[in-house]
Amino acid sequence: MGFGFKMNGLIKWNLVLVLFFTVFSHVYADDGYRLWLKHNLVEDPVLREDYSKRMGYIAVEGGGEILKTAVKELQSGLQSMLGITVDSNMQPSFTGGIVVGVAGQSSSVDTLLTKDERAWLGEEAFLLSSRGTMLLIAGGDERGVLYGVFRLLSLMGQNIPFDNLNISEAPAVQLRLLNHWDNLDRTVERGYAGFSIWNWHELPEYIDRRYVDYARANASIGINGSVVTNVNANALVFRKDYIQKTAALADVFRKYGIRIYLTARFSAPIELGILETADPLDPAVREWWSNKVAEIYDLIPDFGGFLVKANSEGQPGPQQYGRTHADGANMLADALRPHGGVVMWRAFVYSDEEPEDRAKQAYNEFVPLDGSFRDNVIVQVKNGPIDFQPREPVHPLFGAMTQTPIMMEFQITKEYLGQGTHLVGLANMYEEILQTDTYTAGKGSTVVRIVDGSLYGNKLTGIAGVSNIGTVRNWTGNYFGQADWYAFGRLAWDPNLSADTIYREWARLSFHKNEKVEEVVTTLLRDSYKYCVEYMTPLGLHHIMAAGHHFGPGPWVSKMSRDDWTSVYYHKADEKGIGFDRTATGSNALEQYGAGFRKVYENPDECPEEFLLWFHHLPWNHRMKSGMTLWEALCRTYHAGADGVREMKRLWQTLEGNVDDETYDHVLMHLLIQEKEAVWWRDACLSYFGSISGLDIPDDLELPEYGLDYYKSLSYPYAPGIRPRW
Amino acid sequence: MGFGFKMNGLIKWNLVLVLFFTVFSHVYADDGYRLWLKHNLVEDPVLREDYSKRMGYIAVEGGGEILKTAVKELQSGLQSMLGITVDSNMQPSFTGGIVVGVAGQSSSVDTLLTKDERAWLGEEAFLLSSRGTMLLIAGGDERGVLYGVFRLLSLMGQNIPFDNLNISEAPAVQLRLLNHWDNLDRTVERGYAGFSIWNWHELPEYIDRRYVDYARANASIGINGSVVTNVNANALVFRKDYIQKTAALADVFRKYGIRIYLTARFSAPIELGILETADPLDPAVREWWSNKVAEIYDLIPDFGGFLVKANSEGQPGPQQYGRTHADGANMLADALRPHGGVVMWRAFVYSDEEPEDRAKQAYNEFVPLDGSFRDNVIVQVKNGPIDFQPREPVHPLFGAMTQTPIMMEFQITKEYLGQGTHLVGLANMYEEILQTDTYTAGKGSTVVRIVDGSLYGNKLTGIAGVSNIGTVRNWTGNYFGQADWYAFGRLAWDPNLSADTIYREWARLSFHKNEKVEEVVTTLLRDSYKYCVEYMTPLGLHHIMAAGHHFGPGPWVSKMSRDDWTSVYYHKADEKGIGFDRTATGSNALEQYGAGFRKVYENPDECPEEFLLWFHHLPWNHRMKSGMTLWEALCRTYHAGADGVREMKRLWQTLEGNVDDETYDHVLMHLLIQEKEAVWWRDACLSYFGSISGLDIPDDLELPEYGLDYYKSLSYPYAPGIRPRW
């Protein structure tokens, strides 16, 4: 029900937009809700005419609901961008129209495809091709068609001409998922864009328009799954009324080719009041899960499966019963297999006991289990071994298990990256990790080849991003946060895309067409990640944030319930030096990496300086490649980061009048916050490290405005994104 | 800064709207964000021409920022509704223009005013008058002008012709305030429309567009103050950085004539870490508050003052130090007086010890203090003596204190009235209470005369509404919740307006002009309050909701930490009868009312049946005026309420195609929830009361679908609006 009227509303809205943009070719206000799907009128009349002449009709045969969605999206996009109403009930002729359909299910499509093309077109793949003044959008299945339609609209949104258009693409990865750390009370753990868009209380009856627009936005960048609940899971999602609520969301998502997933609380059989154990080898437990899964599939036939955080940070798990992660995952996998579901078992685990080096533990726990997981289990690993730090080396589990598929977990939200207000383009981080060579099967063992399954021939592949989406009107709070969502989707589809390519696409689609804007926006996104690392955790420093909310600097944090939750555990600064020795003379975490990788990082004089203090403890007067001492380099890098934010602000200010006032002011207000906080990070950290090293900040640099005690005294009890303690 | 660009954005948007509506005269989609300020194009060309010919120019002299706001609002409204750009820099001539200004500050205005008119125009008052083809908008001050402008735009929005327009109005009440029960973490106690619109974390730098639109909406209905924090208060608002955040909001509100207020946590001097006591007679405490208030006024020169909940439901207060409410209020009043601020001291208090009748306690605590409050203190009293029940008799404090100003506290949110999903027009409840005769100074001692100060000649007057506003796009969650916000503002301005008048205004302003829609919307709002009381708490029943979230029925609730938090305490049903005896044979709460009032309610055969079980405990076979037994009347009234919701749904469905699809579906989805929940209330309550009375539901009525145990088993741990326990 929710869907039909939404599309009607959408089409009306788009009619209005055409009118709107036809008359207002200047810069207009934008609240950001439409994301990269602005579908602005193509202003160049020649190009618009060229597009239009290829789009006299849409010829489509038969099809299910995803194909219907594809055609509606195509029609509404053409309405918006070209101002034309295109009939979809036409018979194909030889010129001036679009033939749309699934290979093998449409004779028109099949006629236009070569035998090779037909053979190549697999699941989710599409072929987008101009043939004279005709256009062909062929999919290997209906999702493929939908992706082809969105790609076509994206090309038009970027004003790319269609001569000799010939794109054939298939996703490199099967599971392309958003993970929502959303609680049932609508708070979002590590969420900085308002609250959860899932209004559980009013589901299943009330279908928020956002649900449709969410699905639409995701489908437009190839995301095909959504885990709607927090990894710190709540058993209540398995109560009948909540399954009905989830089913109502699934009904919305399905039309956009998106499967719904839930997080499974391992102790659910106990908490829902039926069993006294959650032991994965207990037959009653196995039966409980088997029945529960059947109940879910009864209402959601395309349910995707479970994401599980177990035996980690207080979450229950199989180890409570003397079982392994594999025992736990396999039990759930057995329940899901008859229905086609998967288990994504997270490797973000660390021992309840004090560890020697937290960075080593996931590897230690999981590598011995290699080969013992069912074939519908995939192990989900954060990009780095600690916890979504601004910059981490790749997690050593990538490449370490040859018989177990490994799924990437990236952060799209910005827990340790400035949260909701800082402009930080994350595609650089994604690219850096994906292109890292792990050397686990020799040179060329890049992370991308592990994630896409090609290195070890894994059948199941996946990539997940922890969502930055919330109730705020523009979805992500910071407008540039939309670029991270976009980049994640694009890289999940094609992990070899460069950050720069993605930024440029996003800039073209997200602002009114203007070359100056495109350049500045691309530059801001490209440079911002480097600046953020510099003003927060330069030279390989990590986990020096204030406790709890992880919002501001807290290098002095030394008293927590566990040592490995403190900052001093990670930076180990004393009067002599700073850094965490992870070489053979220290924790030897480096040992978990491939030989070629170790070789790059084990010698402090060769180790890339961005990871220097991650792997090495060094004296303050250690000589850097530049000739500066480590202390001076630390000072100058912190300053470079803060100066970078000022440069970003300056660059943005050159756009006044080139972007609409609302967006301009929105971004500028956030840049002012970012500037203030970059200086805060810099000054708090240098004050602290200076007090430890006894060294002075070089004379030519701006000195901290306040004393160290001031920075220590600051408190933010209501910073967003903290998990409520109830 | 936030303001200028917002107005620019607004004007652009309005330009677009004109274009939009000019072409699309049919029904268009609406997300509800614009509230009653739709400012649709006037479609009747004759009327549009008539309006336009009176609006050739705007003549305005000098003025401060509120006058500037008024002119901008006027210009943007005319742009939207008439499609004309009107210059505001014109000299007045004799025809075809609008003269705008403050009496005594504008020679053009003064020329057009009679001596009597000039004398009459006091604070916040306006005169709106057509003189030939000229229009005059004169204010007693700049706020008066702003209110006059909004009234003019409202009349145009209702398509009311301007021949012989002659309106002169002054608000009946001085303090017309929204109370936000918003916590600093953005949760909202008893909030059902998303989360708090105040993004404290990003203030003061980030000015959300909502802040401006919030101020604008309030000013348009005459609201002139906003208490932005929860009455269950947090001392952190007095930390310097939070005062700066509040000041940033105040800067936005000021331009719309709205003062900002904070809730004062009585123990703040202790919690901010400086003092060991909060004793209001302690000189150090008095000095602390005095300094804190000065610090606030330094940043917010028009700060309004404090709202205080003390010694109530665990909040700290003067009684902890053996002092009275008056001691506490006066201490804060003394700190505020030099700056012109007021204290609103809430009377929602009840003893920590088990009371004989909670309904009596506020009266018992406050009446002895009459005459001992400073003149800048006003006592804020909920409309009824228990706690925002669906229907309560008036609170006995109204009229009981002759030397103390009493301020009304209404609920706009719907804690016990279906929360975010039920369509329930609250103007009926406001009207019923305001027009109640308390008889405290003889016949005619209506509540409205107590609230407006005329009964006892109080200098300070006020009315507050607990806000139903949140982050949801349409502000109130349920679209019809906007009508309650609107009604509250209109009644605060003129407490003698009828609910029906207000509903009709709102219907005209909130939907595309259509007589059928106007009739149905007005009918729904008018009848819905009665239905809600019937399906929840008919015949004077009260406080029989489930514990905690107060969402669904819970007449069986019997075990809470206090008896007077249980349902059985209030309904006192047993095998013989039901109801709370508040006559002389019972708690004698009736004694607290005026003699004329008592006379109406003390005899069960004369007591209006809607309050029968509020004041009387009666046998199940008590004979009602209809001849039915009490039990049968209870059954039939519950059914009438649920049947009413079905009728509402049917009525709404007659509007399909007459309102835009988005609004139509939005309302219908909520009505489906309301229908389901009305039946739930009915069946759960009748199952329970039937199990107590041993009587059967009459044969001709639909029987409950489930057994009583089922209804008891339902749980809603994440129902919205609960105060997080942290």
Short mmCIF file of N, CA and C in Angstrom, two decimals, chain A residues 48-96:
data_model
loop_
_atom_site.label_atom_id
_atom_site.label_comp_id
_atom_site.label_asym_id
_atom_site.label_seq_id
_atom_site.Cartn_x
_atom_site.Cartn_y
_atom_site.Cartn_z
N ARG A 48 19.91 18.25 -23.96
CA ARG A 48 18.56 17.80 -23.58
C ARG A 48 17.85 17.22 -24.81
N GLU A 49 18.04 17.88 -25.93
CA GLU A 49 17.42 17.42 -27.17
C GLU A 49 18.01 16.06 -27.57
N ASP A 50 19.35 15.95 -27.39
CA ASP A 50 19.99 14.68 -27.74
C ASP A 50 19.46 13.54 -26.87
N TYR A 51 19.37 13.80 -25.57
CA TYR A 51 18.80 12.78 -24.69
C TYR A 51 17.37 12.45 -25.12
N SER A 52 16.59 13.49 -25.33
CA SER A 52 15.16 13.31 -25.57
C SER A 52 14.89 12.48 -26.81
N LYS A 53 15.69 12.71 -27.83
CA LYS A 53 15.40 12.02 -29.10
C LYS A 53 15.63 10.51 -28.99
N ARG A 54 16.36 10.11 -27.97
CA ARG A 54 16.57 8.67 -27.76
C ARG A 54 15.48 8.08 -26.87
N MET A 55 14.58 8.89 -26.41
CA MET A 55 13.66 8.46 -25.37
C MET A 55 12.21 8.70 -25.72
N GLY A 56 11.87 8.39 -26.95
CA GLY A 56 10.50 8.60 -27.41
C GLY A 56 9.52 7.64 -26.77
N TYR A 57 9.98 6.49 -26.36
CA TYR A 57 9.10 5.51 -25.73
C TYR A 57 9.93 4.57 -24.86
N ILE A 58 9.25 3.86 -24.02
CA ILE A 58 9.88 2.79 -23.25
C ILE A 58 9.17 1.50 -23.64
N ALA A 59 9.93 0.53 -24.08
CA ALA A 59 9.34 -0.77 -24.42
C ALA A 59 9.78 -1.77 -23.37
N VAL A 60 8.81 -2.33 -22.69
CA VAL A 60 9.13 -3.26 -21.63
C VAL A 60 8.14 -4.40 -21.69
N GLU A 61 8.62 -5.58 -21.43
CA GLU A 61 7.71 -6.75 -21.45
C GLU A 61 7.61 -7.35 -20.05
N GLY A 62 6.37 -7.60 -19.65
CA GLY A 62 6.08 -8.36 -18.43
C GLY A 62 6.81 -7.86 -17.20
N GLY A 63 7.20 -8.79 -16.37
CA GLY A 63 8.05 -8.43 -15.25
C GLY A 63 7.36 -8.33 -13.93
N GLY A 64 8.14 -8.44 -12.88
CA GLY A 64 7.66 -8.37 -11.51
C GLY A 64 7.79 -6.97 -10.96
N GLU A 65 7.75 -6.88 -9.63
CA GLU A 65 7.65 -5.55 -9.04
C GLU A 65 8.94 -4.74 -9.14
N ILE A 66 10.08 -5.39 -9.16
CA ILE A 66 11.31 -4.60 -9.31
C ILE A 66 11.40 -3.98 -10.70
N LEU A 67 10.98 -4.76 -11.70
CA LEU A 67 10.97 -4.20 -13.05
C LEU A 67 10.00 -3.03 -13.14
N LYS A 68 8.87 -3.16 -12.47
CA LYS A 68 7.91 -2.05 -12.44
C LYS A 68 8.53 -0.81 -11.79
N THR A 69 9.26 -1.06 -10.69
CA THR A 69 9.96 0.05 -10.05
C THR A 69 10.93 0.71 -11.03
N ALA A 70 11.66 -0.12 -11.75
CA ALA A 70 12.67 0.41 -12.68
C ALA A 70 12.01 1.32 -13.71
N VAL A 71 10.89 0.87 -14.25
CA VAL A 71 10.22 1.67 -15.29
C VAL A 71 9.68 2.97 -14.70
N LYS A 72 9.10 2.89 -13.51
CA LYS A 72 8.59 4.11 -12.86
C LYS A 72 9.73 5.09 -12.58
N GLU A 73 10.84 4.57 -12.09
CA GLU A 73 11.98 5.45 -11.82
C GLU A 73 12.47 6.08 -13.12
N LEU A 74 12.51 5.29 -14.17
CA LEU A 74 12.96 5.82 -15.45
C LEU A 74 12.02 6.93 -15.92
N GLN A 75 10.73 6.66 -15.83
CA GLN A 75 9.76 7.67 -16.27
C GLN A 75 9.85 8.94 -15.44
N SER A 76 9.96 8.77 -14.13
CA SER A 76 9.96 9.99 -13.30
C SER A 76 11.28 10.73 -13.48
N GLY A 77 12.36 10.02 -13.69
CA GLY A 77 13.64 10.68 -13.94
C GLY A 77 13.62 11.47 -15.25
N LEU A 78 13.05 10.89 -16.28
CA LEU A 78 12.99 11.59 -17.58
C LEU A 78 12.07 12.81 -17.47
N GLN A 79 11.00 12.64 -16.73
CA GLN A 79 10.10 13.76 -16.50
C GLN A 79 10.85 14.94 -15.86
N SER A 80 11.65 14.62 -14.85
CA SER A 80 12.37 15.66 -14.14
C SER A 80 13.49 16.26 -14.98
N MET A 81 14.26 15.40 -15.58
CA MET A 81 15.49 15.90 -16.22
C MET A 81 15.27 16.42 -17.62
N LEU A 82 14.24 15.90 -18.29
CA LEU A 82 14.00 16.34 -19.66
C LEU A 82 12.65 17.04 -19.82
N GLY A 83 11.82 16.94 -18.80
CA GLY A 83 10.49 17.57 -18.90
C GLY A 83 9.59 16.84 -19.87
N ILE A 84 9.84 15.55 -20.10
CA ILE A 84 8.99 14.81 -21.05
C ILE A 84 8.29 13.64 -20.35
N THR A 85 7.08 13.35 -20.81
CA THR A 85 6.33 12.20 -20.30
C THR A 85 6.51 11.08 -21.31
N VAL A 86 7.09 9.98 -20.83
CA VAL A 86 7.39 8.90 -21.77
C VAL A 86 6.49 7.70 -21.46
N ASP A 87 5.82 7.25 -22.49
CA ASP A 87 4.88 6.13 -22.35
C ASP A 87 5.67 4.82 -22.24
N SER A 88 5.23 3.96 -21.35
CA SER A 88 5.98 2.71 -21.16
C SER A 88 5.26 1.52 -21.77
N ASN A 89 4.19 1.77 -22.50
CA ASN A 89 3.43 0.64 -23.04
C ASN A 89 3.66 0.46 -24.53
N MET A 90 4.79 0.98 -25.00
CA MET A 90 4.99 1.00 -26.44
C MET A 90 5.63 -0.29 -26.93
N GLN A 91 5.35 -0.60 -28.18
CA GLN A 91 6.08 -1.64 -28.88
C GLN A 91 7.39 -1.04 -29.35
N PRO A 92 8.42 -1.84 -29.36
CA PRO A 92 9.70 -1.29 -29.82
C PRO A 92 9.69 -1.03 -31.33
N SER A 93 10.31 0.03 -31.72
CA SER A 93 10.58 0.23 -33.15
C SER A 93 12.10 0.40 -33.25
N PHE A 94 12.62 0.78 -34.39
CA PHE A 94 14.07 0.73 -34.52
C PHE A 94 14.80 1.97 -34.03
N THR A 95 14.08 3.05 -33.81
CA THR A 95 14.78 4.27 -33.41
C THR A 95 14.07 4.99 -32.27
N GLY A 96 14.88 5.78 -31.58
CA GLY A 96 14.34 6.79 -30.69
C GLY A 96 13.59 6.29 -29.48
#
